[in-house]
CSV table of C-alpha atoms in Angstrom, one decimal:
chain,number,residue,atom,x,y,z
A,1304,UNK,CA,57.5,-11.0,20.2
A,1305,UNK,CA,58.6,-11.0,16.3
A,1306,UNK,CA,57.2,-8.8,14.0
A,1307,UNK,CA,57.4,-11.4,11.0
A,1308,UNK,CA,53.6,-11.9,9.5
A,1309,UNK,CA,52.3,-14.9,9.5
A,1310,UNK,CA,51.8,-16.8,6.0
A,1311,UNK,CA,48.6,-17.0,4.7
A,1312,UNK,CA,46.6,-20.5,5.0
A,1313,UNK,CA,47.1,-22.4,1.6
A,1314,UNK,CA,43.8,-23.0,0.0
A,1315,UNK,CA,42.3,-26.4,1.1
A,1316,UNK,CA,42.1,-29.6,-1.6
A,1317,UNK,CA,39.4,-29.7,-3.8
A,1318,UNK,CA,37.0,-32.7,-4.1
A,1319,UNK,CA,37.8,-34.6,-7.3
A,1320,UNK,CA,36.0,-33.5,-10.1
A,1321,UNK,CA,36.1,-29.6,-8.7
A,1322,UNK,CA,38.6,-26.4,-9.7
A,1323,UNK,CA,39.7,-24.5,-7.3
A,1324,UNK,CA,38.3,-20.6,-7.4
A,1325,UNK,CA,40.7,-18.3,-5.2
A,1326,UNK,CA,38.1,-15.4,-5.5
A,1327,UNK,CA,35.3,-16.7,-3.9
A,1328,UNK,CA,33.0,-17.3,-6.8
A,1329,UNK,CA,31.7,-20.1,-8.1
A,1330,UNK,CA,33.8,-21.5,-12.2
A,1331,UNK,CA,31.5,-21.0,-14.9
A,1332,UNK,CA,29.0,-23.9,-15.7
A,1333,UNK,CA,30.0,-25.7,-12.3
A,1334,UNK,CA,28.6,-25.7,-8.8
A,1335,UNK,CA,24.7,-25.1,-7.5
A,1336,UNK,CA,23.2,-23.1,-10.5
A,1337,UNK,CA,24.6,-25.7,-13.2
A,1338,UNK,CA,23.2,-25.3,-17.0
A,1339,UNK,CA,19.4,-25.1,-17.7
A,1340,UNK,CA,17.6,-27.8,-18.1
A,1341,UNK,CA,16.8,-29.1,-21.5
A,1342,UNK,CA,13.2,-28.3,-20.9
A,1343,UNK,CA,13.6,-25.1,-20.5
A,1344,UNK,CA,15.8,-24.8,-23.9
A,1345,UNK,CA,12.6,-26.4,-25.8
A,1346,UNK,CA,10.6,-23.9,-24.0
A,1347,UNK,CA,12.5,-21.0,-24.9
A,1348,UNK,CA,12.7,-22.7,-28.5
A,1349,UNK,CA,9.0,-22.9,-28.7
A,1350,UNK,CA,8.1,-19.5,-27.5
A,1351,UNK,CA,10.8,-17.8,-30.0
A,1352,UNK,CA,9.2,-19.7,-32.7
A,1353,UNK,CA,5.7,-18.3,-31.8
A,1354,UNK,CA,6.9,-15.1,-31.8
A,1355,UNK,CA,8.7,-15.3,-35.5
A,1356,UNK,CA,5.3,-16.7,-36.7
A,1357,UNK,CA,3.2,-13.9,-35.3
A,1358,UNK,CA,5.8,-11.2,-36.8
A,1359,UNK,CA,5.9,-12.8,-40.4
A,1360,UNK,CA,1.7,-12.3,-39.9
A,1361,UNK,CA,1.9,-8.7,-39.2
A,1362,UNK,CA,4.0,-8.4,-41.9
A,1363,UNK,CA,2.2,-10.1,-44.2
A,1364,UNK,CA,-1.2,-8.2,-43.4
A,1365,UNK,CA,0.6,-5.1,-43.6
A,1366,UNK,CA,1.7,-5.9,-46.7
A,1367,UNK,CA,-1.6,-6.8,-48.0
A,1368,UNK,CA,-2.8,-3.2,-47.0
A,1369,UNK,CA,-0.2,-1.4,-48.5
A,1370,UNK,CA,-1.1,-3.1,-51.3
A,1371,UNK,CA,-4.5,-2.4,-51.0
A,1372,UNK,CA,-4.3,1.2,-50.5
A,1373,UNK,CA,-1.7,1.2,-53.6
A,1374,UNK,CA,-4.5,-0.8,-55.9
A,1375,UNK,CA,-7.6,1.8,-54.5
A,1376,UNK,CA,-5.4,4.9,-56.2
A,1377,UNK,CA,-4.9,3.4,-59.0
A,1378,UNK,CA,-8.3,4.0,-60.8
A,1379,UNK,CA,-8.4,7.6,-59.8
A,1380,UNK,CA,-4.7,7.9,-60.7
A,1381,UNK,CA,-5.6,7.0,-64.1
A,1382,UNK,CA,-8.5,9.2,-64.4
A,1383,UNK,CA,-6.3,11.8,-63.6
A,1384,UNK,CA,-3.5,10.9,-66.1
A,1385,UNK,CA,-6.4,10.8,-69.1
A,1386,UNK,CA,-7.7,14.0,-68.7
A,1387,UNK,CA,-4.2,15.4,-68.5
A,1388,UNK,CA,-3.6,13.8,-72.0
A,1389,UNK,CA,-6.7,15.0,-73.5
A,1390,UNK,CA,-6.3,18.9,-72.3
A,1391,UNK,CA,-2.7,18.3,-73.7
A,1392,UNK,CA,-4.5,17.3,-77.0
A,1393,UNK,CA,-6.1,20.7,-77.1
A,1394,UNK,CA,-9.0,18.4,-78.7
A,1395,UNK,CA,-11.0,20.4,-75.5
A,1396,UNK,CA,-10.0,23.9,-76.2
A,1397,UNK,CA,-6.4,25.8,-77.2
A,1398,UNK,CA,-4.2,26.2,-74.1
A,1399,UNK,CA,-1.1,29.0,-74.1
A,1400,UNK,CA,2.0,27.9,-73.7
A,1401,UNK,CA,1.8,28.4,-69.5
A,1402,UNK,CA,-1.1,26.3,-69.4
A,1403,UNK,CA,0.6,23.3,-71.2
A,1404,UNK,CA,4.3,23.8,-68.9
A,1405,UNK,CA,1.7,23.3,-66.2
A,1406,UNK,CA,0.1,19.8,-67.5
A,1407,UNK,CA,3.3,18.5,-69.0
A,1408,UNK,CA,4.6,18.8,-64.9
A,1409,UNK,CA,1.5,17.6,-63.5
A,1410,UNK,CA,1.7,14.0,-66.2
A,1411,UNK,CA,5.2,13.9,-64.9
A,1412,UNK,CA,4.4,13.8,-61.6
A,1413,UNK,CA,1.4,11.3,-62.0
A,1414,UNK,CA,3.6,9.0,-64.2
A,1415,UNK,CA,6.0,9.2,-60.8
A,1416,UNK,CA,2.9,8.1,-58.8
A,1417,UNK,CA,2.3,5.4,-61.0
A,1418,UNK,CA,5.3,3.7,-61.0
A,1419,UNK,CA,5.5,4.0,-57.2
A,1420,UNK,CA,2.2,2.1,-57.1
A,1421,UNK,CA,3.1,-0.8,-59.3
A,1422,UNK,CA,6.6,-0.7,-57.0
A,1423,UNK,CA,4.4,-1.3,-54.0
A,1424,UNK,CA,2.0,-3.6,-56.0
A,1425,UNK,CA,4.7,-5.9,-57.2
A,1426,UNK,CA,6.6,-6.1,-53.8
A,1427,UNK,CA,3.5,-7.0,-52.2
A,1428,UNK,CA,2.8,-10.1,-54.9
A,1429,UNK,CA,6.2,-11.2,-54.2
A,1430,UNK,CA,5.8,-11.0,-50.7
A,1431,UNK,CA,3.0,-13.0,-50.4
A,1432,UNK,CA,4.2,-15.5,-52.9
A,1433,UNK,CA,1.1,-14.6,-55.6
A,1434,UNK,CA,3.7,-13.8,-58.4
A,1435,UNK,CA,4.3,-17.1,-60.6
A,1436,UNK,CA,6.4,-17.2,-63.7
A,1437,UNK,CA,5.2,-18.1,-66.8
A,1438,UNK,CA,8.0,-19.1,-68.8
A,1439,UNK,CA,7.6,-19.5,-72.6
A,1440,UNK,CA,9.9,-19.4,-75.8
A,1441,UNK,CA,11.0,-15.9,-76.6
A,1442,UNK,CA,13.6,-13.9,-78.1
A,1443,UNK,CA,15.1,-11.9,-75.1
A,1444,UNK,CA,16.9,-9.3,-77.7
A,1445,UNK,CA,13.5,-8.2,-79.3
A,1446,UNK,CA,12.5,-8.1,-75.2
A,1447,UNK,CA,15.0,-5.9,-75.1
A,1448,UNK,CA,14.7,-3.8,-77.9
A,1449,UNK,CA,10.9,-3.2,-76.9
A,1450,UNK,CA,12.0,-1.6,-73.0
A,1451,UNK,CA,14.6,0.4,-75.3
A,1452,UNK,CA,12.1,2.1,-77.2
A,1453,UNK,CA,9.5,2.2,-74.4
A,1454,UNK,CA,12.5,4.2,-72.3
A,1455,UNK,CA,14.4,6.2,-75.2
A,1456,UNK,CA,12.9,9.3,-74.8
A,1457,UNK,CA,13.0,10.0,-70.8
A,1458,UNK,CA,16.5,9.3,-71.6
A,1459,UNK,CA,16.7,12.0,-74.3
A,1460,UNK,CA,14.7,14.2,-72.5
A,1461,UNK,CA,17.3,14.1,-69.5
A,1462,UNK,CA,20.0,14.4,-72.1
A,1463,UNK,CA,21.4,11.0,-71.3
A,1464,UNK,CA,22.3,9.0,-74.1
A,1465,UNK,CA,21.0,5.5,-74.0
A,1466,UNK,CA,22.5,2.7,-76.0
A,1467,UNK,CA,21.6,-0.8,-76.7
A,1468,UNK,CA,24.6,-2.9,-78.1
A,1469,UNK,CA,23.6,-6.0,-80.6
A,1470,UNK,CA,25.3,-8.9,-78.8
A,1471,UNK,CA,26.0,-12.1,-80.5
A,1472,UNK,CA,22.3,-13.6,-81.5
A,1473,UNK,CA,20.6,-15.4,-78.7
A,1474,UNK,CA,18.6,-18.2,-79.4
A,1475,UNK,CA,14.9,-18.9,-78.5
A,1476,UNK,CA,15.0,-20.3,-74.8
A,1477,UNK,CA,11.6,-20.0,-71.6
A,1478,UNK,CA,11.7,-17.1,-69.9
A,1479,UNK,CA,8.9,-14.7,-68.7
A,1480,UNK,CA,9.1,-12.1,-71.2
A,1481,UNK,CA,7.0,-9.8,-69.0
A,1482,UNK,CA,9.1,-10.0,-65.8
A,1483,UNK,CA,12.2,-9.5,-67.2
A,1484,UNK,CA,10.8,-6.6,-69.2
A,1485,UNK,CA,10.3,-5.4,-65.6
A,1486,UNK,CA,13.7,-6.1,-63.9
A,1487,UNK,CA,15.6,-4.3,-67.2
A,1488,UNK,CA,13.6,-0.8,-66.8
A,1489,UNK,CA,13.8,-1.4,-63.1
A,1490,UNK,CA,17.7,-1.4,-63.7
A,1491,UNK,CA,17.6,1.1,-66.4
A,1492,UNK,CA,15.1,3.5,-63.9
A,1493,UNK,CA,18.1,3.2,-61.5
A,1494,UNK,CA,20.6,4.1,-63.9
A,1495,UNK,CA,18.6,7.0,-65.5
A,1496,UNK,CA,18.4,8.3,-61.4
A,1497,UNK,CA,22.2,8.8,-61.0
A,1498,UNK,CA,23.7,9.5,-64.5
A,1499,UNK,CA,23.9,13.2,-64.5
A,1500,UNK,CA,23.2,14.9,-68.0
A,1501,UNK,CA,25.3,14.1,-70.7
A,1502,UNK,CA,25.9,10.9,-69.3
A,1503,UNK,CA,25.4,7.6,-70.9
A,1504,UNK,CA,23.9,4.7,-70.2
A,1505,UNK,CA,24.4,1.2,-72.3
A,1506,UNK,CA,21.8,-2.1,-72.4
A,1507,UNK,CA,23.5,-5.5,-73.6
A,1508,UNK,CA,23.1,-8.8,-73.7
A,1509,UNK,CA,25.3,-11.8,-74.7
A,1510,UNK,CA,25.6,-15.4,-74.5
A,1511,UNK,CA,27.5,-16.6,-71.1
A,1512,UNK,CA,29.3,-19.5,-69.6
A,1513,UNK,CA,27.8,-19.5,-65.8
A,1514,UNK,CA,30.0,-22.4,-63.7
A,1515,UNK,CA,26.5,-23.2,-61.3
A,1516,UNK,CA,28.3,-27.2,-59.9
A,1517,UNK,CA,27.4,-27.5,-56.6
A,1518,UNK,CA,26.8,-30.8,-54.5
A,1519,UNK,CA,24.1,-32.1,-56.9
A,1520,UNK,CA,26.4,-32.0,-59.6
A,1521,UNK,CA,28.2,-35.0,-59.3
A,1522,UNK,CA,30.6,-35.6,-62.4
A,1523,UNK,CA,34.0,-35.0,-61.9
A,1524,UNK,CA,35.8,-31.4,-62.1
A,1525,UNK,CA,37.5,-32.2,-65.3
A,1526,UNK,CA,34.0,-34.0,-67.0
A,1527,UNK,CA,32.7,-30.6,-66.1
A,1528,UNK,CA,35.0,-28.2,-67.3
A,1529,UNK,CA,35.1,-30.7,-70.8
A,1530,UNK,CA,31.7,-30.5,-70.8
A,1531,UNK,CA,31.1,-26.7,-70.2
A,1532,UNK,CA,33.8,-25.0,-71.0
A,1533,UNK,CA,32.8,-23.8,-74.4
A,1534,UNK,CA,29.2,-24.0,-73.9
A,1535,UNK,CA,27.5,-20.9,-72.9
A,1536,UNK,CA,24.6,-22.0,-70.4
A,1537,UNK,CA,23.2,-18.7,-69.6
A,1538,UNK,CA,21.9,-15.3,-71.0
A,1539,UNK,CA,24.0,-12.1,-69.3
A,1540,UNK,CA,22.2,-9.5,-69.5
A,1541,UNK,CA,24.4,-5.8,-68.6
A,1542,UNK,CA,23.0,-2.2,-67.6
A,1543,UNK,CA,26.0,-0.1,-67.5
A,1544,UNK,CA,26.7,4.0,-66.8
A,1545,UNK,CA,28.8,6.6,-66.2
A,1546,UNK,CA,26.6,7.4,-63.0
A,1547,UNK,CA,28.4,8.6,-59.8
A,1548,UNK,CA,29.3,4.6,-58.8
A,1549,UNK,CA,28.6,3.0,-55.6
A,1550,UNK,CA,30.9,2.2,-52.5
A,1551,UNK,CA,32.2,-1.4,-52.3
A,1552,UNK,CA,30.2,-1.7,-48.9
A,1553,UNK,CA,26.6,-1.7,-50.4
A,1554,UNK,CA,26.9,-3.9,-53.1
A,1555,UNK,CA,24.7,-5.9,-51.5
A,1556,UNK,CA,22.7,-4.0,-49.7
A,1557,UNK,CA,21.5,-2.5,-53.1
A,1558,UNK,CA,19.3,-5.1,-53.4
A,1559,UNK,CA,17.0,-5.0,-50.3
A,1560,UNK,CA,14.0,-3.7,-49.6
A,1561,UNK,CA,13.5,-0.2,-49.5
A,1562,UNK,CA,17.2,0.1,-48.8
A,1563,UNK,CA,18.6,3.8,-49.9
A,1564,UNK,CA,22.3,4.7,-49.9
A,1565,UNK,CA,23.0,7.2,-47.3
A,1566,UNK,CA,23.7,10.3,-48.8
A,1567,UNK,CA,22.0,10.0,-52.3
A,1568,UNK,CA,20.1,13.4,-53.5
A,1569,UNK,CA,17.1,13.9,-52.7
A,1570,UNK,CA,16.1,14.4,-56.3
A,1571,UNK,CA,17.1,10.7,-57.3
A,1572,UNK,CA,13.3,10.1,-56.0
A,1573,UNK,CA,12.3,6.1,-55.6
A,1574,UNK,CA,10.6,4.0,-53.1
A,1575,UNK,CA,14.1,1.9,-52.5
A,1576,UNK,CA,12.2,-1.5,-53.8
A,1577,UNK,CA,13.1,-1.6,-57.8
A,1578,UNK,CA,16.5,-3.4,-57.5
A,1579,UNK,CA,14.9,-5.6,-54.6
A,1580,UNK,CA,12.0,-6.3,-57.0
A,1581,UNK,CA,14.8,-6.8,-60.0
A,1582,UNK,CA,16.8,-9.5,-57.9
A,1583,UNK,CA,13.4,-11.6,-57.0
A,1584,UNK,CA,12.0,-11.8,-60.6
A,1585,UNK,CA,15.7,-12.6,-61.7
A,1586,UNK,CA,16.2,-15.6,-58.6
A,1587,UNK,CA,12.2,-16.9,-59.5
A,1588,UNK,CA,14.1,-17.7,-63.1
A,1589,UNK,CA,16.7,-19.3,-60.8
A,1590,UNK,CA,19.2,-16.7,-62.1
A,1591,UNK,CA,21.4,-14.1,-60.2
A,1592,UNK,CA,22.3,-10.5,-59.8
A,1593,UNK,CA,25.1,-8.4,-59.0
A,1594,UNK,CA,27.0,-4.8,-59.5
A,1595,UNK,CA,30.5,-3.8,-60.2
A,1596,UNK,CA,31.3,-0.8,-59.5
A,1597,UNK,CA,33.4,2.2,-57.3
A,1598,UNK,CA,33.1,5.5,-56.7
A,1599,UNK,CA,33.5,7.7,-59.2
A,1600,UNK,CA,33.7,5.5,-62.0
A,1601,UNK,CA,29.7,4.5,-63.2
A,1602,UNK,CA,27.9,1.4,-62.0
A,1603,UNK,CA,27.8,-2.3,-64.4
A,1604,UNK,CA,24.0,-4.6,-63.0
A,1605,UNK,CA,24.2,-7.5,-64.4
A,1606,UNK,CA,21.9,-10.7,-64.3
A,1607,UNK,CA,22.1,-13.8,-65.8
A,1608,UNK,CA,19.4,-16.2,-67.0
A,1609,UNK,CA,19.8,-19.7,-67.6
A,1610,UNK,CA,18.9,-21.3,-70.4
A,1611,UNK,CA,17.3,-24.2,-68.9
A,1612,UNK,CA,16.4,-24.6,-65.2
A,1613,UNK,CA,18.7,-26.2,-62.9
A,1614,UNK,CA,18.1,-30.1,-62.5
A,1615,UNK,CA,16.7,-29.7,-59.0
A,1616,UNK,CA,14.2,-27.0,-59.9
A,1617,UNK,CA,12.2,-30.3,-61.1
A,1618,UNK,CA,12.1,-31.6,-57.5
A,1619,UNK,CA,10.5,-28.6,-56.2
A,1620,UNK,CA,13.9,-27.8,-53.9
A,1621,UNK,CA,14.9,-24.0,-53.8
């Protein structure tokens, strides 16, 4: 009797149109199971979509509530804030010197309030889509010069110097003066956060060349460039500081809601929503927004308006 083994069977043919599977299983996407029905993919389609829908709802009606809660303290917030200024008058009675320490913290703190309210009133309006633009003819450095003066003195009282340089002189073009007014001392809120005292902190705006061709643009590359080249089509608009900068890996992040970046002191307080508020006021004047910066070396926003709305923004199309 030999002691040789026997060899093993060899696996038997496969039908055409089968692979072979030594393990016992059955190939991916083959055999009894086979892939689902297309029935059950619209299925599945339709029950995800139902469930998006019901989502943006919640979020919607709890953005109305925020929103309502936020408009309810406003009266009483404002109560507050005029009988501050009146004590601080003294046109009710002398105060010593403790007395006004204590109001002058107490308007501080209210003024904080404030602007988290009109954070939370604003990002609500845009959320629900009850913010509209109402472009007219204005003079964006006299825009400009307004939120510099309306901003100088919390600069000066932090000790941060705050400088608006005179760009090149900007003609008349439709923007919403308001709005913008809003996205600069959003920017210049965020700036005055992180620049540490003795810092400085510089407002500018210039005339600028913004390359926008995309498919709807359908004149040649050279046209284009003989076209636009020397013809600034857009208003860039600059905050810039000597702040502690930002890493690479939140430039965009920067710019959504309530977003905070990890680490930041707890004294730079903020709700997370003003450079989230700043980049939807600046993309309803179909402009854009960005930052450049690093660590360690300050932070440039910049946004840029155009001078006249894209050609498709007459269509309606986003």
């Amino acid at each position: 009797m030999s002691d040789t083994p026997e060899p093993e069977p060899s696996p038997k043919p496969q039908p055409s149109g089968e692979s072979a599977d030594l393990t016992g299983t059955t190939a991916p996407g083959r055999g009894a199971a086979g892939p689902a029905p297309a029935a059950d993919l619209q299925h599945l389609y339709q029950e995800l979509a139902q469930t998006n829908v019901r989502l943006e709802e919640e979020a919607q009606r709890r953005t109305i509530a925020l929103a309502t809660a936020a408009h309810r303290l406003k009266t009483p917030l404002a109560i507050i804030s005029g009988y501050i200024e009146l004590l601080l008058s003294q046109k009710a009675g002398t105060l010593v010197e403790r007395q006004i320490e204590i109001l002058e913290d107490t308007q501080e703190n209210c003024a904080r309030l404030q602007r988290f309210i009109q954070d939370f009133l604003t990002y609500s309006a845009l959320e629900t889509g009850s913010v509209a633009i109402q472009a007219e003819l204005g003079d964006l450095n006299a825009c400009l010069a307004e939120v510099y003066e309306l901003w100088l003195p919390r600069f000066q009282k932090k000790g941060v110097a705050l400088y608006l340089t005179a760009g090149t002189r900007l003609d008349p073009f439709k923007f919403d003066s308001f709005k913008i007014e809003e996205v600069v001392s959003n920017l210049l809120d965020n700036s005055l956060k992180f620049t540490p005292g003795g810092g400085s902190v510089w407002l500018s705006a210039e005339r600028h060349f913004w390359d926008r061709r995309g498919g709807h643009d359908i004149r040649a590359p050279i046209e284009r460039r003989k076209l636009n080249s020397s013809t600034p089509n857009s208003v860039k608009v600059t905050v810039a500081d000597t702040g502690p900068g930002i890493e690479p890996e939140f430039h965009q992040e920067i710019f959504q809601d309530f977003f905070r970046i990890p680490g930041a002191s707890e004294s730079s307080e903020g709700t997370g929503l003003g450079l989230a508020i700043a980049r939807r006021l600046v993309q309803a004047h179909s402009g854009k927004i960005w930052v450049e910066s690093e660590p360690g070396s300050g932070s440039r926003v910049s946004f840029l308006l155009p001078l006249e709305p894209p050609a498709r923004e007459s269509t309606g199309t986003s």
